[in-house]
Amino acid sequence: MGEDYSPEAFEKVILQVSLAERQRLKGELDEYQLSVPQYVVLRALAHVQGGLSMSELAEAAGQVSATMTGIIDRLSERGLVERKPHPSDRRALQVSLTAPGETLLAQIGRKKRLRLQHVLKAIPEADRRQLLHLLHLYLNIILNEAAHK
Amino acid sequence: MGEDYSPEAFEKVILQVSLAERQRLKGELDEYQLSVPQYVVLRALAHVQGGLSMSELAEAAGQVSATMTGIIDRLSERGLVERKPHPSDRRALQVSLTAPGETLLAQIGRKKRLRLQHVLKAIPEADRRQLLHLLHLYLNIILNEAAHK
DNA sequence: TATTGTTATACTCTATAACTATA
DNA sequence: TATAGTTATAGAGTATAACAATA
C-alpha cells in the first residue's frame, strides 16, 4: 500500500525479486553441490517419459548446445542423468534422470516446499491467491513476448 | 483465477519468473556488452554520493570481495567506473560511476522502461497496482528471511 | 545440404587461500 | 590482531567456430 506506481518502481522490484530468488536458490542448492543451471536441467527432465535430446535441453534452459554438453557431462559423471541413444535418429541422444537423480530432485523439492510454506505463512491467504494469479499472468506475458522475438 | 493453489505451484511460477527475467535481462544487456553482475554493480553505484567501497559492493551484489575485484577491473578498463582512494582509510577504496558510466546506465534505463511499458499495457491498471504491491510484500519477506540466516 | 552433438578456444563469474598494507 | 583489497588458483557457465556422423 502506498507504493509509488511507475514503470521504474515496477522494474526495480521485479529485478530485486529475480536476483534475490536466484541468490536464495543458489544457497539452497549449495548443500547438494548443484549449480542453478544443473538444477534447471534436472527439473526439465522430471516427468518426461523417454527424456529429452541435447538440443531440446539447450532450448529449455535457454542455452546453446555446446554449453549443455558441459552441464550434462558433469551431471552424468555424478550419475544423476544418463545419455542413451535415440531410438530412431542415430545422430541424437536421449538424456534422462537416473534413479539417484530422481531421488535427489524429490529431496530438494521437499526442502524447498517446507521453506516456502514458512514464507507464505507471512502473507494472508487472499493475497497469496492473488499473487499467484498475477504472477501467472505476468509470466505468460513475458514468455509470450520472448517467443515473439 | 482458477490456478491450482499450492506451494508447488507457487514455487514453480516464482522460479520461472526469476529465470525468465534474468534471461531477458541478459538479452537486453548483450547489446551493451554488459554481464548481469556488471549491471548490478552499476546500479548499486547509481545515485550514491562518493561511491562505495569494494566490500560494500561485494555485500550489495552478494559476492565475495575477490570476485568484485575482477568485476570492477573489467568495468574500469572500459572507463565505466573508477577507483579512488578513501579519504580517511588508506586501506579502502571508493568506487564510483564515471560520466560515461552514468550515461550508459541512463541509456539502458530508458530502453528498459520503454519495453516494460509495453509489457504492462497487457495488464489492467488495477492488477498492475496490486501486483506491484504484492511483489513488494513478497520481496520484503524474503529479504528479511535472508538477513536472518 | 542440413542437423545433432562434441571439441577447441576464450572469457566471465565464482569461491578459497595466501598475501600486503593499513588500522 | 583485525580489516580492506588483491593475487593465485581452480572450476563452472557461456558463446563462437570448426568438426564428425548422420539425415
Short mmCIF file of C-alpha atoms (C1' of nucleotides) in Angstrom, two decimals:
data_model
loop_
_atom_site.label_atom_id
_atom_site.label_comp_id
_atom_site.label_asym_id
_atom_site.label_seq_id
_atom_site.Cartn_x
_atom_site.Cartn_y
_atom_site.Cartn_z
CA MET A 1 0.00 0.00 0.00
CA GLY A 2 1.14 3.48 -0.81
CA GLU A 3 3.87 2.28 -3.16
CA ASP A 4 4.97 4.60 -5.87
CA TYR A 5 3.39 3.23 -9.00
CA SER A 6 5.59 3.69 -12.05
CA PRO A 7 7.42 1.58 -14.59
CA GLU A 8 10.64 2.37 -12.70
CA ALA A 9 9.24 1.09 -9.43
CA PHE A 10 7.96 -1.99 -11.18
CA GLU A 11 11.21 -2.68 -12.97
CA LYS A 12 13.15 -2.29 -9.75
CA VAL A 13 11.05 -4.65 -7.66
CA ILE A 14 10.96 -7.29 -10.38
CA LEU A 15 14.74 -7.14 -10.73
CA GLN A 16 15.19 -7.38 -6.97
CA VAL A 17 12.84 -10.32 -6.66
CA SER A 18 14.55 -12.08 -9.54
CA LEU A 19 18.04 -11.54 -8.11
CA ALA A 20 17.03 -12.43 -4.56
CA GLU A 21 15.28 -15.60 -5.67
CA ARG A 22 18.29 -16.73 -7.62
CA GLN A 23 20.59 -15.95 -4.72
CA ARG A 24 18.38 -17.93 -2.38
CA LEU A 25 18.15 -20.83 -4.83
CA LYS A 26 21.92 -20.89 -5.15
CA GLY A 27 22.18 -21.07 -1.38
CA GLU A 28 19.64 -23.89 -1.16
CA LEU A 29 21.49 -25.88 -3.82
CA ASP A 30 24.89 -25.41 -2.19
CA GLU A 31 24.34 -28.25 0.21
CA TYR A 32 23.77 -30.61 -2.73
CA GLN A 33 26.71 -29.17 -4.69
CA LEU A 34 24.40 -28.33 -7.57
CA SER A 35 24.57 -25.16 -9.66
CA VAL A 36 21.46 -23.30 -10.80
CA PRO A 37 21.84 -24.41 -14.45
CA GLN A 38 22.28 -28.02 -13.32
CA TYR A 39 19.10 -27.79 -11.23
CA VAL A 40 17.21 -26.27 -14.15
CA VAL A 41 18.23 -29.25 -16.28
CA LEU A 42 17.19 -31.78 -13.64
CA ARG A 43 13.80 -30.10 -13.38
CA ALA A 44 13.37 -30.04 -17.14
CA LEU A 45 13.94 -33.79 -17.18
CA ALA A 46 11.49 -34.57 -14.40
CA HIS A 47 8.36 -36.42 -15.51
CA VAL A 48 9.43 -36.51 -19.14
CA GLN A 49 8.95 -40.02 -20.42
CA GLY A 50 11.93 -41.08 -22.52
CA GLY A 51 13.99 -37.99 -21.78
CA LEU A 52 15.00 -35.04 -23.92
CA SER A 53 17.61 -34.59 -26.61
CA MET A 54 20.59 -32.31 -26.08
CA SER A 55 19.07 -29.65 -28.31
CA GLU A 56 15.71 -29.83 -26.54
CA LEU A 57 17.50 -29.40 -23.24
CA ALA A 58 19.52 -26.47 -24.55
CA GLU A 59 16.32 -24.86 -25.79
CA ALA A 60 14.57 -25.46 -22.45
CA ALA A 61 17.43 -23.93 -20.50
CA GLY A 62 17.90 -21.04 -22.92
CA GLN A 63 21.42 -22.03 -23.85
CA VAL A 64 23.46 -23.16 -26.77
CA SER A 65 24.05 -26.89 -27.21
CA ALA A 66 27.81 -26.61 -26.66
CA THR A 67 27.06 -25.28 -23.19
CA MET A 68 24.68 -28.13 -22.50
CA THR A 69 27.38 -30.67 -23.34
CA GLY A 70 29.41 -29.48 -20.37
CA ILE A 71 26.46 -29.37 -17.97
CA ILE A 72 25.35 -32.89 -18.89
CA ASP A 73 28.96 -34.13 -18.69
CA ARG A 74 29.14 -33.04 -15.06
CA LEU A 75 25.67 -34.34 -14.13
CA SER A 76 26.33 -37.70 -15.73
CA GLU A 77 29.73 -38.07 -14.09
CA ARG A 78 27.81 -37.83 -10.83
CA GLY A 79 25.32 -40.41 -12.01
CA LEU A 80 22.31 -38.08 -11.86
CA VAL A 81 21.44 -38.27 -15.56
CA GLU A 82 22.33 -40.60 -18.41
CA ARG A 83 22.74 -40.33 -22.17
CA LYS A 84 21.10 -43.05 -24.24
CA PRO A 85 20.98 -43.42 -28.00
CA HIS A 86 17.88 -42.06 -29.66
CA PRO A 87 15.76 -44.96 -30.93
CA SER A 88 15.25 -43.68 -34.46
CA ASP A 89 17.83 -40.91 -35.09
CA ARG A 90 21.40 -42.07 -34.72
CA ARG A 91 22.71 -38.50 -34.53
CA ALA A 92 20.64 -37.73 -31.46
CA LEU A 93 20.67 -38.65 -27.78
CA GLN A 94 18.03 -39.06 -25.15
CA VAL A 95 19.03 -37.65 -21.79
CA SER A 96 17.05 -38.79 -18.78
CA LEU A 97 17.17 -38.79 -14.98
CA THR A 98 18.65 -41.82 -13.27
CA ALA A 99 17.04 -43.22 -10.12
CA PRO A 100 19.52 -41.28 -7.92
CA GLY A 101 18.74 -38.16 -9.96
CA GLU A 102 15.03 -38.52 -9.29
CA THR A 103 15.66 -39.16 -5.62
CA LEU A 104 17.81 -36.07 -5.30
CA LEU A 105 15.28 -33.91 -7.11
CA ALA A 106 12.49 -35.15 -4.82
CA GLN A 107 14.62 -34.45 -1.77
CA ILE A 108 15.32 -30.88 -2.90
CA GLY A 109 11.64 -30.43 -3.67
CA ARG A 110 10.64 -31.41 -0.14
CA LYS A 111 13.11 -28.98 1.34
CA LYS A 112 12.01 -26.13 -0.91
CA ARG A 113 8.37 -26.80 -0.14
CA LEU A 114 8.95 -26.62 3.59
CA ARG A 115 10.78 -23.35 3.34
CA LEU A 116 8.20 -21.83 1.02
CA GLN A 117 5.35 -22.79 3.34
CA HIS A 118 7.15 -20.84 6.02
CA VAL A 119 7.47 -17.77 3.78
CA LEU A 120 3.87 -17.95 2.63
CA LYS A 121 2.59 -18.01 6.19
CA ALA A 122 3.59 -14.34 6.34
CA ILE A 123 1.10 -13.50 3.56
CA PRO A 124 -2.66 -13.50 4.11
CA GLU A 125 -4.39 -16.26 2.17
CA ALA A 126 -6.36 -13.94 -0.12
CA ASP A 127 -3.15 -12.12 -1.04
CA ARG A 128 -1.37 -15.39 -1.72
CA ARG A 129 -4.01 -16.43 -4.21
CA GLN A 130 -3.97 -13.03 -5.81
CA LEU A 131 -0.17 -13.00 -6.03
CA LEU A 132 -0.09 -16.45 -7.60
CA HIS A 133 -2.71 -15.40 -10.10
CA LEU A 134 -0.90 -12.20 -11.05
CA LEU A 135 2.46 -13.94 -11.34
CA HIS A 136 0.95 -16.39 -13.80
CA LEU A 137 -0.47 -13.51 -15.75
CA TYR A 138 2.85 -11.68 -15.80
CA LEU A 139 4.80 -14.84 -16.68
CA ASN A 140 2.54 -15.57 -19.62
CA ILE A 141 3.05 -12.08 -20.96
CA ILE A 142 6.83 -12.15 -20.78
CA LEU A 143 7.12 -15.69 -22.12
CA ASN A 144 4.86 -14.76 -24.99
CA GLU A 145 6.93 -11.69 -25.67
CA ALA A 146 10.15 -13.71 -25.58
CA ALA A 147 8.69 -16.20 -28.05
CA HIS A 148 7.87 -13.39 -30.46
CA LYS A 149 11.42 -12.10 -30.53
CA MET B 1 -8.31 -17.20 -11.24
CA GLY B 2 -8.72 -20.92 -11.22
CA GLU B 3 -5.00 -21.62 -10.77
CA ASP B 4 -4.04 -24.55 -8.68
CA TYR B 5 -3.10 -23.01 -5.35
CA SER B 6 -0.30 -24.90 -3.65
CA PRO B 7 3.27 -24.29 -2.51
CA GLU B 8 4.40 -26.30 -5.54
CA ALA B 9 2.53 -24.08 -7.96
CA PHE B 10 3.88 -21.02 -6.21
CA GLU B 11 7.43 -22.27 -6.19
CA LYS B 12 7.25 -23.12 -9.85
CA VAL B 13 5.90 -19.80 -11.03
CA ILE B 14 8.36 -17.82 -8.90
CA LEU B 15 11.26 -19.86 -10.29
CA GLN B 16 10.03 -19.40 -13.84
CA VAL B 17 9.59 -15.66 -13.43
CA SER B 18 13.01 -15.36 -11.88
CA LEU B 19 14.71 -17.36 -14.64
CA ALA B 20 12.80 -15.66 -17.45
CA GLU B 21 13.57 -12.21 -16.08
CA ARG B 22 17.25 -12.96 -15.84
CA GLN B 23 17.26 -14.39 -19.34
CA ARG B 24 15.55 -11.32 -20.67
CA LEU B 25 17.90 -9.02 -18.78
CA LYS B 26 20.89 -10.85 -20.20
CA GLY B 27 19.48 -10.36 -23.67
CA GLU B 28 18.88 -6.67 -23.10
CA LEU B 29 22.42 -6.19 -21.83
CA ASP B 30 24.00 -8.06 -24.74
CA GLU B 31 23.90 -5.04 -26.98
CA TYR B 32 25.92 -3.09 -24.42
CA GLN B 33 28.31 -5.99 -23.84
CA LEU B 34 27.49 -5.95 -20.13
CA SER B 35 27.01 -9.00 -17.94
CA VAL B 36 24.29 -9.23 -15.31
CA PRO B 37 26.76 -8.89 -12.39
CA GLN B 38 28.32 -5.85 -14.07
CA TYR B 39 24.90 -4.26 -14.46
CA VAL B 40 24.05 -5.00 -10.83
CA VAL B 41 27.22 -3.16 -9.80
CA LEU B 42 26.48 -0.15 -11.99
CA ARG B 43 23.01 0.08 -10.50
CA ALA B 44 24.34 -0.20 -6.97
CA LEU B 45 26.62 2.75 -7.68
CA ALA B 46 23.91 4.96 -9.14
CA HIS B 47 22.96 7.95 -7.01
CA VAL B 48 25.44 7.06 -4.29
CA GLN B 49 27.35 10.18 -3.41
CA GLY B 50 31.04 9.41 -3.04
CA GLY B 51 30.74 5.81 -4.20
CA LEU B 52 31.04 2.53 -2.36
CA SER B 53 33.99 0.55 -1.07
CA MET B 54 34.88 -2.82 -2.59
CA SER B 55 33.47 -4.64 0.42
CA GLU B 56 30.24 -2.64 0.35
CA LEU B 57 29.88 -3.51 -3.34
CA ALA B 58 30.57 -7.18 -2.69
CA GLU B 59 27.95 -7.15 0.06
CA ALA B 60 25.42 -5.40 -2.19
CA ALA B 61 25.95 -7.89 -5.00
CA GLY B 62 26.00 -10.89 -2.69
CA GLN B 63 29.55 -11.86 -3.57
CA VAL B 64 32.94 -12.22 -2.05
CA SER B 65 35.38 -9.35 -2.41
CA ALA B 66 37.82 -11.31 -4.56
CA THR B 67 35.03 -11.70 -7.13
CA MET B 68 34.32 -8.00 -7.03
CA THR B 69 37.95 -7.21 -7.82
CA GLY B 70 37.56 -8.87 -11.21
CA ILE B 71 34.21 -7.27 -12.00
CA ILE B 72 35.49 -3.80 -11.16
CA ASP B 73 38.71 -4.45 -13.11
CA ARG B 74 36.69 -5.04 -16.26
CA LEU B 75 34.30 -2.15 -15.71
CA SER B 76 37.12 0.27 -15.02
CA GLU B 77 39.12 -0.89 -18.05
CA ARG B 78 36.10 0.22 -20.04
CA GLY B 79 36.03 3.54 -18.22
CA LEU B 80 32.56 2.99 -16.70
CA VAL B 81 33.67 3.15 -13.06
CA GLU B 82 36.74 4.40 -11.23
CA ARG B 83 38.61 3.51 -8.06
CA LYS B 84 39.62 6.44 -5.85
CA PRO B 85 41.41 6.36 -2.54
CA HIS B 86 39.19 6.50 0.52
CA PRO B 87 39.58 9.90 2.20
CA SER B 88 40.16 8.61 5.72
CA ASP B 89 41.06 4.91 5.48
CA ARG B 90 44.13 4.21 3.42
CA ARG B 91 43.30 0.50 3.10
CA ALA B 92 39.96 1.20 1.45
CA LEU B 93 38.79 2.44 -1.94
CA GLN B 94 35.81 4.38 -3.16
CA VAL B 95 34.38 3.06 -6.38
CA SER B 96 32.09 5.37 -8.33
CA LEU B 97 30.47 5.76 -11.74
CA THR B 98 32.29 7.87 -14.31
CA ALA B 99 30.34 10.22 -16.57
CA PRO B 100 30.27 7.58 -19.35
CA GLY B 101 29.11 5.05 -16.80
CA GLU B 102 26.21 7.25 -15.77
CA THR B 103 25.32 7.93 -19.38
CA LEU B 104 25.29 4.24 -20.23
CA LEU B 105 23.16 3.40 -17.21
CA ALA B 106 20.65 6.11 -18.14
CA GLN B 107 20.52 4.82 -21.69
CA ILE B 108 19.83 1.27 -20.55
CA GLY B 109 17.21 2.59 -18.14
CA ARG B 110 15.35 4.35 -20.95
CA LYS B 111 15.33 1.23 -23.05
CA LYS B 112 14.14 -0.97 -20.21
CA ARG B 113 11.40 1.49 -19.34
CA LEU B 114 10.05 1.52 -22.88
CA ARG B 115 9.94 -2.24 -23.02
CA LEU B 116 8.31 -2.54 -19.63
CA GLN B 117 5.61 -0.03 -20.52
CA HIS B 118 4.79 -2.26 -23.43
CA VAL B 119 4.52 -5.32 -21.20
CA LEU B 120 2.45 -3.54 -18.57
CA LYS B 121 -0.07 -2.41 -21.16
CA ALA B 122 -1.22 -6.03 -21.25
CA ILE B 123 -2.21 -5.88 -17.56
CA PRO B 124 -5.26 -3.96 -16.34
CA GLU B 125 -4.33 -0.96 -14.22
CA ALA B 126 -5.88 -2.27 -11.00
CA ASP B 127 -3.97 -5.54 -11.39
CA ARG B 128 -0.73 -3.67 -12.04
CA ARG B 129 -1.05 -1.80 -8.77
CA GLN B 130 -1.97 -4.94 -6.93
CA LEU B 131 0.92 -6.88 -8.46
CA LEU B 132 3.39 -4.14 -7.56
CA HIS B 133 2.06 -4.08 -4.03
CA LEU B 134 2.26 -7.85 -3.60
CA LEU B 135 5.75 -8.04 -5.09
CA HIS B 136 6.95 -5.50 -2.54
CA LEU B 137 5.35 -7.54 0.19
CA TYR B 138 6.94 -10.75 -1.04
CA LEU B 139 10.34 -9.11 -1.53
CA ASN B 140 10.34 -7.75 1.99
CA ILE B 141 9.59 -11.17 3.38
CA ILE B 142 12.36 -12.95 1.51
CA LEU B 143 14.93 -10.22 2.13
CA ASN B 144 14.07 -10.30 5.78
CA GLU B 145 14.40 -14.05 5.84
CA ALA B 146 17.76 -13.87 4.05
CA ALA B 147 19.01 -11.35 6.61
CA HIS B 148 18.09 -13.67 9.46
CA LYS B 149 20.12 -16.55 8.06
"C1'" DT C 1 22.81 -29.81 -47.73
"C1'" DA C 2 21.08 -29.54 -43.06
"C1'" DT C 3 21.03 -31.19 -38.37
"C1'" DT C 4 22.89 -33.34 -33.92
"C1'" DG C 5 26.18 -33.27 -30.83
"C1'" DT C 6 31.13 -32.58 -29.42
"C1'" DT C 7 35.62 -30.28 -29.21
"C1'" DA C 8 38.62 -26.30 -29.07
"C1'" DT C 9 39.06 -21.78 -27.52
"C1'" DA C 10 38.36 -17.72 -24.93
"C1'" DC C 11 36.16 -15.00 -21.46
"C1'" DT C 12 33.34 -14.03 -17.21
"C1'" DC C 13 31.91 -15.28 -12.77
"C1'" DT C 14 32.64 -17.70 -8.64
"C1'" DA C 15 34.95 -19.24 -4.19
"C1'" DT C 16 39.05 -20.30 -1.21
"C1'" DA C 17 43.50 -19.46 0.45
"C1'" DA C 18 47.53 -16.75 0.82
"C1'" DC C 19 49.30 -12.27 0.79
"C1'" DT C 20 50.08 -6.78 1.51
"C1'" DA C 21 49.21 -2.74 3.54
"C1'" DT C 22 46.89 -0.35 6.91
"C1'" DA C 23 44.04 0.11 11.17
"C1'" DT D 1 45.16 -8.70 15.84
"C1'" DA D 2 41.72 -7.50 12.56
"C1'" DT D 3 40.22 -5.45 8.21
"C1'" DA D 4 40.44 -3.89 3.07
"C1'" DG D 5 41.69 -5.27 -1.06
"C1'" DT D 6 44.44 -8.08 -4.46
"C1'" DT D 7 46.55 -12.18 -6.45
"C1'" DA D 8 46.83 -17.07 -7.44
"C1'" DT D 9 44.34 -20.95 -8.43
"C1'" DA D 10 40.66 -23.90 -9.78
"C1'" DG D 11 36.22 -24.85 -11.61
"C1'" DA D 12 31.57 -23.76 -13.73
"C1'" DG D 13 28.96 -21.49 -17.23
"C1'" DT D 14 28.78 -19.05 -21.52
"C1'" DA D 15 29.28 -18.25 -26.70
"C1'" DT D 16 31.52 -18.92 -31.33
"C1'" DA D 17 33.66 -21.61 -34.74
"C1'" DA D 18 35.17 -25.87 -36.58
"C1'" DC D 19 34.29 -30.64 -36.87
"C1'" DA D 20 32.40 -35.74 -37.41
"C1'" DA D 21 28.49 -38.51 -38.02
"C1'" DT D 22 24.04 -39.00 -39.67
"C1'" DA D 23 19.70 -37.48 -42.03
#
